Structures are given as C-alpha cells and as structure tokens.
C-alpha cells in the first residue's frame, strides 16, 4: 500500500497548493493521502487566516483523505523543529512517500547535504557555532557552514524547510521515499494571478484588494 504524506499550512489553500497536491498524487498514485497541517497558529507565530477546521475541510474537499494536526509546540517553531514534529507523525502513520514543494526542485541536492551533515556532524556543528559567534542568525550560520563544508547554498524558505524534512528522515533512518516538486511562483511575490503565493493572498485580504 502506498501512503502519501504532505506537510502543509494552507494559509490559505490556493491554486499552488492544489497543483502540489495533484502533482504529488500523480507522481505517487497513492492508496491514501495524509496531510499534516498546522493548527490555528502557523510557523511565523501568527494566527492562520482561517481556523484549522475550515482549512481541513478544504483539504478533504480537494482530495485529501485524512488531515492530522501538527501540534502548536511544533507548528510555530523553526524549520528543524517544525520538520521533526511533522516527519515523526508521518513515520508513525507508516507513510511510504513524502512530496514537498521547493524552489530548486532537486531532491538529490537535499539528500547529498543531509548525508554529509549526518556523516560529519562535528565539523558541521563547529562551523555553525563559529558563524553564530561572528553574529550571524542561525539560518544564515547554517547556510554559511554548508557553503564552507560543501560549496553549496540553501537560502529560500521552502528549500530550507525541505532540507529539514530530508535531514529528519535520513538522521532517523526512516524508510520513507522523498520527492520534491519545483515551485511555480516566487514565494515573495505579491502579484495576484492564477497561481499566486499565499503571501499575495494574505496581503490582498489585509488590504481589501
């Protein structure tokens, strides 16, 4: 049995999310599709545009079989802890495949980075600490450490979150197949179009556009 797992906020659900959901199901052809979704508060620490029940109903209406709440203690955390909570839940649900969206769309790069960090944790952690001591924020320190260690750079939000998912699976030796789908739009764009960012929709709602 193939069980597809997606990790989402749906804040709010839009055409890009529908594209991700449909592409993931097309790729995996699952028997069951499970979504792990943030509740009333999302990763930025702010309230979601709509309540968790409304967003769950929209997910079910658009083809999801089961929506599981990501507890608050994980949903408002940084990427690594957000990923830890979501991936652990999916593992316990015996999910076979996880599909996430990313700016780069290259799963092999994520796996390569995750394996390098796993096999050289002391070197990576030492570099991160050095960069933190130089005054960099934690995400920037991690990215600088990767640049020094592997000459690679992960800077965009969905790539950073995707890397966190891959690290969590690889570090725990979970038997889950990982896939990513390239995003079709700029996550910062406020332009309203057929497939626009959640940021654009939230901005439009806030400004009564």
PDB file of C-alpha atoms in Angstrom:
ATOM      1  CA  UNK A   1       0.000   0.000   0.000  1.00  0.00           C
ATOM      2  CA  UNK A   2       1.267   3.461  -0.927  1.00  0.00           C
ATOM      3  CA  UNK A   3       0.586   6.172   1.629  1.00  0.00           C
ATOM      4  CA  UNK A   4       1.368   9.740   0.560  1.00  0.00           C
ATOM      5  CA  UNK A   5       2.252  12.305   3.194  1.00  0.00           C
ATOM      6  CA  UNK A   6       2.197  16.083   2.719  1.00  0.00           C
ATOM      7  CA  UNK A   7       3.196  18.736   5.253  1.00  0.00           C
ATOM      8  CA  UNK A   8       1.222  21.953   4.860  1.00  0.00           C
ATOM      9  CA  UNK A   9      -0.159  25.123   6.389  1.00  0.00           C
ATOM     10  CA  UNK A  10      -2.788  26.007   3.746  1.00  0.00           C
ATOM     11  CA  UNK A  11      -2.759  29.603   4.935  1.00  0.00           C
ATOM     12  CA  UNK A  12      -4.911  29.897   2.919  1.00  0.00           C
ATOM     13  CA  UNK A  13      -5.389  26.999   0.467  1.00  0.00           C
ATOM     14  CA  UNK A  14      -4.824  28.262  -3.090  1.00  0.00           C
ATOM     15  CA  UNK A  15      -4.166  27.090  -6.655  1.00  0.00           C
ATOM     16  CA  UNK A  16      -0.487  26.466  -5.916  1.00  0.00           C
ATOM     17  CA  UNK A  17      -1.454  24.078  -3.129  1.00  0.00           C
ATOM     18  CA  UNK A  18      -3.900  22.321  -5.436  1.00  0.00           C
ATOM     19  CA  UNK A  19      -1.129  21.999  -8.034  1.00  0.00           C
ATOM     20  CA  UNK A  20       1.201  20.497  -5.402  1.00  0.00           C
ATOM     21  CA  UNK A  21      -1.483  18.086  -4.181  1.00  0.00           C
ATOM     22  CA  UNK A  22      -2.461  16.924  -7.663  1.00  0.00           C
ATOM     23  CA  UNK A  23       1.147  16.593  -8.853  1.00  0.00           C
ATOM     24  CA  UNK A  24       2.071  14.619  -5.739  1.00  0.00           C
ATOM     25  CA  UNK A  25      -0.837  12.215  -6.259  1.00  0.00           C
ATOM     26  CA  UNK A  26       0.031  11.909  -9.945  1.00  0.00           C
ATOM     27  CA  UNK A  27       3.646  11.100  -9.038  1.00  0.00           C
ATOM     28  CA  UNK A  28       2.928   8.557  -6.289  1.00  0.00           C
ATOM     29  CA  UNK A  29      -0.524   7.187  -7.225  1.00  0.00           C
ATOM     30  CA  UNK A  30      -1.237   6.597  -3.532  1.00  0.00           C
ATOM     31  CA  UNK A  31      -3.921   4.489  -1.922  1.00  0.00           C
ATOM     32  CA  UNK A  32      -4.231   7.071   0.870  1.00  0.00           C
ATOM     33  CA  UNK A  33      -3.214  10.736   1.061  1.00  0.00           C
ATOM     34  CA  UNK A  34      -2.484  12.158   4.515  1.00  0.00           C
ATOM     35  CA  UNK A  35      -1.819  15.803   5.293  1.00  0.00           C
ATOM     36  CA  UNK A  36      -0.043  17.113   8.391  1.00  0.00           C
ATOM     37  CA  UNK A  37      -1.356  20.661   8.852  1.00  0.00           C
ATOM     38  CA  UNK A  38      -0.587  23.492  11.242  1.00  0.00           C
ATOM     39  CA  UNK A  39      -3.489  24.355  13.518  1.00  0.00           C
ATOM     40  CA  UNK A  40      -4.666  27.856  14.446  1.00  0.00           C
ATOM     41  CA  UNK A  41      -1.100  29.219  14.538  1.00  0.00           C
ATOM     42  CA  UNK A  42       1.451  28.872  11.741  1.00  0.00           C
ATOM     43  CA  UNK A  43       5.235  28.827  11.541  1.00  0.00           C
ATOM     44  CA  UNK A  44       5.609  32.605  11.631  1.00  0.00           C
ATOM     45  CA  UNK A  45       3.948  32.502  15.065  1.00  0.00           C
ATOM     46  CA  UNK A  46       0.879  34.351  13.834  1.00  0.00           C
ATOM     47  CA  UNK A  47      -2.761  33.204  13.620  1.00  0.00           C
ATOM     48  CA  UNK A  48      -3.765  31.456  10.417  1.00  0.00           C
ATOM     49  CA  UNK A  49      -6.080  33.299   8.018  1.00  0.00           C
ATOM     50  CA  UNK A  50      -8.846  30.788   8.761  1.00  0.00           C
ATOM     51  CA  UNK A  51      -9.374  28.224  11.516  1.00  0.00           C
ATOM     52  CA  UNK A  52      -7.997  24.687  11.312  1.00  0.00           C
ATOM     53  CA  UNK A  53     -11.407  23.091  10.721  1.00  0.00           C
ATOM     54  CA  UNK A  54     -12.126  25.269   7.692  1.00  0.00           C
ATOM     55  CA  UNK A  55      -8.714  24.562   6.194  1.00  0.00           C
ATOM     56  CA  UNK A  56      -9.084  20.831   6.902  1.00  0.00           C
ATOM     57  CA  UNK A  57     -12.476  20.770   5.156  1.00  0.00           C
ATOM     58  CA  UNK A  58     -10.963  22.459   2.098  1.00  0.00           C
ATOM     59  CA  UNK A  59      -8.173  19.871   2.030  1.00  0.00           C
ATOM     60  CA  UNK A  60     -10.656  16.984   2.199  1.00  0.00           C
ATOM     61  CA  UNK A  61     -12.835  18.600  -0.472  1.00  0.00           C
ATOM     62  CA  UNK A  62      -9.818  18.753  -2.796  1.00  0.00           C
ATOM     63  CA  UNK A  63      -8.793  15.112  -2.499  1.00  0.00           C
ATOM     64  CA  UNK A  64      -7.023  14.578   0.834  1.00  0.00           C
ATOM     65  CA  UNK A  65      -8.174  11.504   2.768  1.00  0.00           C
ATOM     66  CA  UNK A  66      -7.001  12.427   6.267  1.00  0.00           C
ATOM     67  CA  UNK A  67      -5.851  15.674   7.920  1.00  0.00           C
ATOM     68  CA  UNK A  68      -3.746  15.417  11.086  1.00  0.00           C
ATOM     69  CA  UNK A  69      -2.991  18.472  13.212  1.00  0.00           C
ATOM     70  CA  UNK A  70       0.644  19.443  13.748  1.00  0.00           C
ATOM     71  CA  UNK A  71       0.727  20.364  17.454  1.00  0.00           C
ATOM     72  CA  UNK A  72       1.307  24.009  18.367  1.00  0.00           C
ATOM     73  CA  UNK A  73       4.626  23.159  20.044  1.00  0.00           C
ATOM     74  CA  UNK A  74       5.969  22.229  16.578  1.00  0.00           C
ATOM     75  CA  UNK A  75       3.885  24.409  14.249  1.00  0.00           C
ATOM     76  CA  UNK A  76       5.381  27.712  15.446  1.00  0.00           C
ATOM     77  CA  UNK A  77       8.993  26.507  15.612  1.00  0.00           C
ATOM     78  CA  UNK A  78      11.983  26.938  13.321  1.00  0.00           C
ATOM     79  CA  UNK A  79      12.364  24.649  10.303  1.00  0.00           C
ATOM     80  CA  UNK A  80      14.240  21.848  12.096  1.00  0.00           C
ATOM     81  CA  UNK A  81      11.694  21.503  14.918  1.00  0.00           C
ATOM     82  CA  UNK A  82       8.731  22.006  12.570  1.00  0.00           C
ATOM     83  CA  UNK A  83      10.121  19.181  10.433  1.00  0.00           C
ATOM     84  CA  UNK A  84      10.855  16.980  13.443  1.00  0.00           C
ATOM     85  CA  UNK A  85       7.241  17.029  14.604  1.00  0.00           C
ATOM     86  CA  UNK A  86       5.720  16.564  11.157  1.00  0.00           C
ATOM     87  CA  UNK A  87       8.069  13.811   9.978  1.00  0.00           C
ATOM     88  CA  UNK A  88       7.751  11.862  13.232  1.00  0.00           C
ATOM     89  CA  UNK A  89       3.957  11.856  12.899  1.00  0.00           C
ATOM     90  CA  UNK A  90       4.142  10.707   9.272  1.00  0.00           C
ATOM     91  CA  UNK A  91       6.588   7.950  10.223  1.00  0.00           C
ATOM     92  CA  UNK A  92       4.225   6.678  12.929  1.00  0.00           C
ATOM     93  CA  UNK A  93       1.408   6.672  10.367  1.00  0.00           C
ATOM     94  CA  UNK A  94       3.501   4.376   8.115  1.00  0.00           C
ATOM     95  CA  UNK A  95       3.668   6.877   5.286  1.00  0.00           C
ATOM     96  CA  UNK A  96       5.627   5.474   2.333  1.00  0.00           C
ATOM     97  CA  UNK A  97       6.236   8.694   0.383  1.00  0.00           C
ATOM     98  CA  UNK A  98       6.578  12.382   1.194  1.00  0.00           C
ATOM     99  CA  UNK A  99       6.320  15.037  -1.506  1.00  0.00           C
ATOM    100  CA  UNK A 100       7.159  18.672  -0.756  1.00  0.00           C
ATOM    101  CA  UNK A 101       7.477  21.828  -2.810  1.00  0.00           C
ATOM    102  CA  UNK A 102      10.795  23.612  -3.187  1.00  0.00           C
ATOM    103  CA  UNK A 103      12.312  26.485  -5.104  1.00  0.00           C
ATOM    104  CA  UNK A 104      15.108  24.329  -6.568  1.00  0.00           C
ATOM    105  CA  UNK A 105      13.173  21.104  -7.106  1.00  0.00           C
ATOM    106  CA  UNK A 106      16.331  18.976  -6.752  1.00  0.00           C
ATOM    107  CA  UNK A 107      15.884  16.166  -4.217  1.00  0.00           C
ATOM    108  CA  UNK A 108      19.396  14.794  -4.846  1.00  0.00           C
ATOM    109  CA  UNK A 109      20.979  18.010  -3.558  1.00  0.00           C
ATOM    110  CA  UNK A 110      18.948  17.805  -0.347  1.00  0.00           C
ATOM    111  CA  UNK A 111      19.927  14.163   0.176  1.00  0.00           C
ATOM    112  CA  UNK A 112      23.595  14.906  -0.504  1.00  0.00           C
ATOM    113  CA  UNK A 113      23.632  17.733   2.041  1.00  0.00           C
ATOM    114  CA  UNK A 114      21.740  15.708   4.657  1.00  0.00           C
ATOM    115  CA  UNK A 115      24.098  12.738   4.303  1.00  0.00           C
ATOM    116  CA  UNK A 116      27.171  14.980   4.507  1.00  0.00           C
ATOM    117  CA  UNK A 117      25.894  16.593   7.718  1.00  0.00           C
ATOM    118  CA  UNK A 118      24.990  13.185   9.178  1.00  0.00           C
ATOM    119  CA  UNK A 119      28.424  11.750   8.385  1.00  0.00           C
ATOM    120  CA  UNK A 120      30.320  14.807   9.625  1.00  0.00           C
ATOM    121  CA  UNK A 121      28.197  16.278  12.446  1.00  0.00           C
ATOM    122  CA  UNK A 122      31.103  17.643  14.469  1.00  0.00           C
ATOM    123  CA  UNK A 123      32.580  19.502  11.524  1.00  0.00           C
ATOM    124  CA  UNK A 124      29.231  20.982  10.543  1.00  0.00           C
ATOM    125  CA  UNK A 125      28.236  21.950  14.094  1.00  0.00           C
ATOM    126  CA  UNK A 126      31.631  23.534  14.717  1.00  0.00           C
ATOM    127  CA  UNK A 127      31.259  25.665  11.604  1.00  0.00           C
ATOM    128  CA  UNK A 128      27.735  26.707  12.607  1.00  0.00           C
ATOM    129  CA  UNK A 129      28.945  27.753  16.071  1.00  0.00           C
ATOM    130  CA  UNK A 130      31.792  29.741  14.539  1.00  0.00           C
ATOM    131  CA  UNK A 131      29.372  31.647  12.321  1.00  0.00           C
ATOM    132  CA  UNK A 132      26.988  32.265  15.227  1.00  0.00           C
ATOM    133  CA  UNK A 133      29.884  33.706  17.209  1.00  0.00           C
ATOM    134  CA  UNK A 134      30.500  36.070  14.308  1.00  0.00           C
ATOM    135  CA  UNK A 135      26.979  37.420  14.761  1.00  0.00           C
ATOM    136  CA  UNK A 136      25.047  35.595  12.036  1.00  0.00           C
ATOM    137  CA  UNK A 137      21.461  34.495  12.604  1.00  0.00           C
ATOM    138  CA  UNK A 138      21.017  30.721  12.929  1.00  0.00           C
ATOM    139  CA  UNK A 139      19.665  30.128   9.368  1.00  0.00           C
ATOM    140  CA  UNK A 140      22.463  32.252   7.909  1.00  0.00           C
ATOM    141  CA  UNK A 141      25.053  30.479  10.071  1.00  0.00           C
ATOM    142  CA  UNK A 142      23.828  27.090   8.837  1.00  0.00           C
ATOM    143  CA  UNK A 143      23.933  28.248   5.232  1.00  0.00           C
ATOM    144  CA  UNK A 144      27.441  29.653   5.634  1.00  0.00           C
ATOM    145  CA  UNK A 145      28.568  26.365   7.204  1.00  0.00           C
ATOM    146  CA  UNK A 146      27.196  24.482   4.190  1.00  0.00           C
ATOM    147  CA  UNK A 147      28.985  26.853   1.864  1.00  0.00           C
ATOM    148  CA  UNK A 148      32.301  26.215   3.625  1.00  0.00           C
ATOM    149  CA  UNK A 149      31.781  22.469   4.013  1.00  0.00           C
ATOM    150  CA  UNK A 150      30.295  21.625   0.615  1.00  0.00           C
ATOM    151  CA  UNK A 151      30.323  24.777  -1.502  1.00  0.00           C
ATOM    152  CA  UNK A 152      26.521  24.610  -1.565  1.00  0.00           C
ATOM    153  CA  UNK A 153      23.924  27.184  -0.561  1.00  0.00           C
ATOM    154  CA  UNK A 154      20.313  26.797   0.607  1.00  0.00           C
ATOM    155  CA  UNK A 155      18.659  30.177   1.149  1.00  0.00           C
ATOM    156  CA  UNK A 156      14.995  30.119   0.129  1.00  0.00           C
ATOM    157  CA  UNK A 157      12.240  29.212   2.641  1.00  0.00           C
ATOM    158  CA  UNK A 158      10.854  26.081   1.011  1.00  0.00           C
ATOM    159  CA  UNK A 159      14.323  24.734   0.215  1.00  0.00           C
ATOM    160  CA  UNK A 160      15.328  25.270   3.853  1.00  0.00           C
ATOM    161  CA  UNK A 161      12.192  23.508   5.063  1.00  0.00           C
ATOM    162  CA  UNK A 162      12.641  20.731   2.509  1.00  0.00           C
ATOM    163  CA  UNK A 163      16.208  20.173   3.673  1.00  0.00           C
ATOM    164  CA  UNK A 164      14.920  19.929   7.243  1.00  0.00           C
ATOM    165  CA  UNK A 165      12.466  17.209   6.162  1.00  0.00           C
ATOM    166  CA  UNK A 166      15.192  15.251   4.387  1.00  0.00           C
ATOM    167  CA  UNK A 167      17.596  15.565   7.334  1.00  0.00           C
ATOM    168  CA  UNK A 168      14.944  14.265   9.722  1.00  0.00           C
ATOM    169  CA  UNK A 169      14.212  11.215   7.563  1.00  0.00           C
ATOM    170  CA  UNK A 170      17.879  10.396   6.943  1.00  0.00           C
ATOM    171  CA  UNK A 171      19.060  11.020  10.511  1.00  0.00           C
ATOM    172  CA  UNK A 172      16.409   8.648  11.869  1.00  0.00           C
ATOM    173  CA  UNK A 173      16.772   6.053   9.102  1.00  0.00           C
ATOM    174  CA  UNK A 174      13.049   6.247   8.390  1.00  0.00           C
ATOM    175  CA  UNK A 175      12.008   4.088   5.443  1.00  0.00           C
ATOM    176  CA  UNK A 176      10.222   6.894   3.623  1.00  0.00           C
ATOM    177  CA  UNK A 177      10.722   7.827  -0.029  1.00  0.00           C
ATOM    178  CA  UNK A 178      11.358  11.541  -0.528  1.00  0.00           C
ATOM    179  CA  UNK A 179      10.312  13.613  -3.542  1.00  0.00           C
ATOM    180  CA  UNK A 180      10.100  17.326  -4.294  1.00  0.00           C
ATOM    181  CA  UNK A 181       8.190  19.401  -6.819  1.00  0.00           C
ATOM    182  CA  UNK A 182       9.554  22.680  -8.122  1.00  0.00           C
ATOM    183  CA  UNK A 183       7.501  25.725  -7.143  1.00  0.00           C
ATOM    184  CA  UNK A 184       5.858  27.603  -9.991  1.00  0.00           C
ATOM    185  CA  UNK A 185       5.989  31.095  -8.455  1.00  0.00           C
ATOM    186  CA  UNK A 186       8.118  33.419  -6.330  1.00  0.00           C
ATOM    187  CA  UNK A 187       7.299  32.937  -2.641  1.00  0.00           C
ATOM    188  CA  UNK A 188       7.745  36.710  -2.044  1.00  0.00           C
ATOM    189  CA  UNK A 189       5.623  37.827  -4.991  1.00  0.00           C
ATOM    190  CA  UNK A 190       2.522  39.853  -4.117  1.00  0.00           C
ATOM    191  CA  UNK A 191       1.188  39.620  -7.660  1.00  0.00           C
ATOM    192  CA  UNK A 192      -2.330  38.190  -7.909  1.00  0.00           C
ATOM    193  CA  UNK A 193      -2.548  35.640 -10.714  1.00  0.00           C
ATOM    194  CA  UNK A 194      -3.951  32.146 -11.335  1.00  0.00           C
ATOM    195  CA  UNK A 195      -1.231  30.501  -9.234  1.00  0.00           C
ATOM    196  CA  UNK A 196      -0.050  33.087  -6.716  1.00  0.00           C
ATOM    197  CA  UNK A 197       1.711  32.874  -3.383  1.00  0.00           C
ATOM    198  CA  UNK A 198      -0.047  32.631  -0.024  1.00  0.00           C
ATOM    199  CA  UNK A 199       1.752  35.889   0.810  1.00  0.00           C
ATOM    200  CA  UNK A 200      -0.035  37.597  -2.092  1.00  0.00           C
ATOM    201  CA  UNK A 201      -3.428  36.341  -0.923  1.00  0.00           C
ATOM    202  CA  UNK A 202      -2.830  37.364   2.700  1.00  0.00           C
ATOM    203  CA  UNK A 203      -1.643  40.792   1.524  1.00  0.00           C
ATOM    204  CA  UNK A 204      -4.752  41.214  -0.634  1.00  0.00           C
ATOM    205  CA  UNK A 205      -7.066  40.227   2.224  1.00  0.00           C
ATOM    206  CA  UNK A 206      -5.308  42.554   4.640  1.00  0.00           C
ATOM    207  CA  UNK A 207      -5.585  45.476   2.233  1.00  0.00           C
ATOM    208  CA  UNK A 208      -9.104  44.682   0.978  1.00  0.00           C
ATOM    209  CA  UNK A 209      -7.858  44.237  -2.580  1.00  0.00           C
TER     210      UNK A 209
END
